[in-house]
């Protein structure tokens, strides 16, 4: 079943609001304990988008999930310099997935 467009837009906008958390976590050396509630919300929204029924929206959800999972992993295990490229690639992929989202409403 396809998710309604306005519901998708709300979830994408909320993820956009939460992206500042990703920046704060990065600046904080991936110590994310104080941001876990926001990261969990971001993960939940991304999971819902992944199951939206729309290909590009689903791909965006998957890429956001990758970023959140890496942050949680680095929070638990520590961030090593060799992890920098992997994280940058995950963020770049999420940005590209966002850019592929439809920008205009489909008129019926």
mmCIF file of C-alpha atoms in Angstrom:
data_model
loop_
_atom_site.group_PDB
_atom_site.id
_atom_site.type_symbol
_atom_site.label_atom_id
_atom_site.label_comp_id
_atom_site.label_asym_id
_atom_site.label_seq_id
_atom_site.Cartn_x
_atom_site.Cartn_y
_atom_site.Cartn_z
ATOM 1 C CA UNK A 1 0.000 0.000 0.000
ATOM 2 C CA UNK A 2 1.342 3.382 -0.967
ATOM 3 C CA UNK A 3 1.874 6.037 1.679
ATOM 4 C CA UNK A 4 0.142 9.388 1.115
ATOM 5 C CA UNK A 5 2.298 12.113 -0.435
ATOM 6 C CA UNK A 6 1.665 14.670 2.334
ATOM 7 C CA UNK A 7 2.633 12.069 4.945
ATOM 8 C CA UNK A 8 5.876 11.394 3.057
ATOM 9 C CA UNK A 9 6.602 15.119 2.856
ATOM 10 C CA UNK A 10 6.113 15.510 6.626
ATOM 11 C CA UNK A 11 8.509 12.642 7.354
ATOM 12 C CA UNK A 12 11.137 13.958 4.927
ATOM 13 C CA UNK A 13 10.856 17.453 6.421
ATOM 14 C CA UNK A 14 11.238 16.046 9.934
ATOM 15 C CA UNK A 15 14.351 14.135 8.860
ATOM 16 C CA UNK A 16 15.600 17.438 7.459
ATOM 17 C CA UNK A 17 15.013 19.053 10.847
ATOM 18 C CA UNK A 18 16.980 16.261 12.514
ATOM 19 C CA UNK A 19 20.018 16.520 10.227
ATOM 20 C CA UNK A 20 21.502 19.138 12.556
ATOM 21 C CA UNK A 21 21.874 16.289 15.064
ATOM 22 C CA UNK A 22 24.137 14.461 12.598
ATOM 23 C CA UNK A 23 26.316 17.562 12.336
ATOM 24 C CA UNK A 24 26.496 17.922 16.129
ATOM 25 C CA UNK A 25 27.421 14.259 16.545
ATOM 26 C CA UNK A 26 30.185 14.592 13.952
ATOM 27 C CA UNK A 27 31.578 17.680 15.694
ATOM 28 C CA UNK A 28 31.389 15.823 19.001
ATOM 29 C CA UNK A 29 33.596 12.931 17.856
ATOM 30 C CA UNK A 30 30.606 10.610 17.354
ATOM 31 C CA UNK A 31 29.678 10.697 21.029
ATOM 32 C CA UNK A 32 25.948 10.427 20.413
ATOM 33 C CA UNK A 33 24.516 9.373 23.782
ATOM 34 C CA UNK A 34 22.764 12.707 24.367
ATOM 35 C CA UNK A 35 21.250 12.574 20.864
ATOM 36 C CA UNK A 36 19.897 9.002 20.958
ATOM 37 C CA UNK A 37 16.235 10.087 21.088
ATOM 38 C CA UNK A 38 16.655 12.142 17.914
ATOM 39 C CA UNK A 39 18.642 9.405 16.190
ATOM 40 C CA UNK A 40 16.000 6.826 17.103
ATOM 41 C CA UNK A 41 13.280 9.104 15.694
ATOM 42 C CA UNK A 42 15.307 9.580 12.520
ATOM 43 C CA UNK A 43 15.738 5.808 12.246
ATOM 44 C CA UNK A 44 11.999 5.227 12.726
ATOM 45 C CA UNK A 45 11.078 7.819 10.077
ATOM 46 C CA UNK A 46 13.621 6.404 7.628
ATOM 47 C CA UNK A 47 12.238 2.896 8.159
ATOM 48 C CA UNK A 48 8.719 4.157 7.422
ATOM 49 C CA UNK A 49 9.949 5.916 4.262
ATOM 50 C CA UNK A 50 11.747 2.746 3.204
ATOM 51 C CA UNK A 51 8.385 0.965 3.273
ATOM 52 C CA UNK A 52 6.505 3.812 1.527
ATOM 53 C CA UNK A 53 5.973 1.943 -1.726
ATOM 54 C CA UNK A 54 7.781 4.568 -3.801
ATOM 55 C CA UNK A 55 11.195 3.634 -5.190
ATOM 56 C CA UNK A 56 13.060 6.924 -4.730
ATOM 57 C CA UNK A 57 11.493 7.584 -1.338
ATOM 58 C CA UNK A 58 12.389 4.059 -0.237
ATOM 59 C CA UNK A 59 15.993 4.512 -1.389
ATOM 60 C CA UNK A 60 16.213 7.769 0.575
ATOM 61 C CA UNK A 61 14.986 5.922 3.675
ATOM 62 C CA UNK A 62 17.588 3.192 3.189
ATOM 63 C CA UNK A 63 20.433 5.714 2.836
ATOM 64 C CA UNK A 64 19.350 7.642 5.948
ATOM 65 C CA UNK A 65 19.230 4.338 7.832
ATOM 66 C CA UNK A 66 22.821 3.655 6.753
ATOM 67 C CA UNK A 67 23.969 6.999 8.184
ATOM 68 C CA UNK A 68 22.132 6.486 11.493
ATOM 69 C CA UNK A 69 23.445 2.927 11.863
ATOM 70 C CA UNK A 70 27.028 4.102 11.295
ATOM 71 C CA UNK A 71 26.640 6.849 13.905
ATOM 72 C CA UNK A 72 25.314 4.343 16.434
ATOM 73 C CA UNK A 73 28.152 1.943 15.599
ATOM 74 C CA UNK A 74 30.815 4.627 16.015
ATOM 75 C CA UNK A 75 29.179 5.784 19.253
ATOM 76 C CA UNK A 76 29.473 2.270 20.658
ATOM 77 C CA UNK A 77 32.841 1.221 19.224
ATOM 78 C CA UNK A 78 34.631 4.516 18.709
ATOM 79 C CA UNK A 79 35.452 6.391 15.525
ATOM 80 C CA UNK A 80 38.709 5.570 13.771
ATOM 81 C CA UNK A 81 40.274 7.672 11.047
ATOM 82 C CA UNK A 82 39.761 4.893 8.499
ATOM 83 C CA UNK A 83 36.006 5.140 9.171
ATOM 84 C CA UNK A 84 35.919 8.708 7.842
ATOM 85 C CA UNK A 85 35.665 7.727 4.174
ATOM 86 C CA UNK A 86 32.949 5.146 4.858
ATOM 87 C CA UNK A 87 30.857 7.688 6.746
ATOM 88 C CA UNK A 88 31.418 10.397 4.125
ATOM 89 C CA UNK A 89 30.314 7.958 1.406
ATOM 90 C CA UNK A 90 27.134 7.099 3.360
ATOM 91 C CA UNK A 91 26.302 10.785 3.811
ATOM 92 C CA UNK A 92 26.999 11.520 0.133
ATOM 93 C CA UNK A 93 24.701 8.665 -0.919
ATOM 94 C CA UNK A 94 21.910 9.976 1.330
ATOM 95 C CA UNK A 95 22.286 13.443 -0.209
ATOM 96 C CA UNK A 96 22.129 12.002 -3.730
ATOM 97 C CA UNK A 97 19.047 9.965 -2.769
ATOM 98 C CA UNK A 98 17.437 13.154 -1.452
ATOM 99 C CA UNK A 99 18.208 14.930 -4.714
ATOM 100 C CA UNK A 100 16.418 12.140 -6.641
ATOM 101 C CA UNK A 101 13.184 12.677 -4.717
ATOM 102 C CA UNK A 102 10.389 14.204 -6.803
ATOM 103 C CA UNK A 103 10.375 17.967 -6.314
ATOM 104 C CA UNK A 104 6.902 18.725 -7.610
ATOM 105 C CA UNK A 105 3.550 17.290 -6.736
ATOM 106 C CA UNK A 106 2.131 14.980 -9.343
ATOM 107 C CA UNK A 107 -1.045 16.534 -10.726
ATOM 108 C CA UNK A 108 -3.895 14.130 -11.314
#
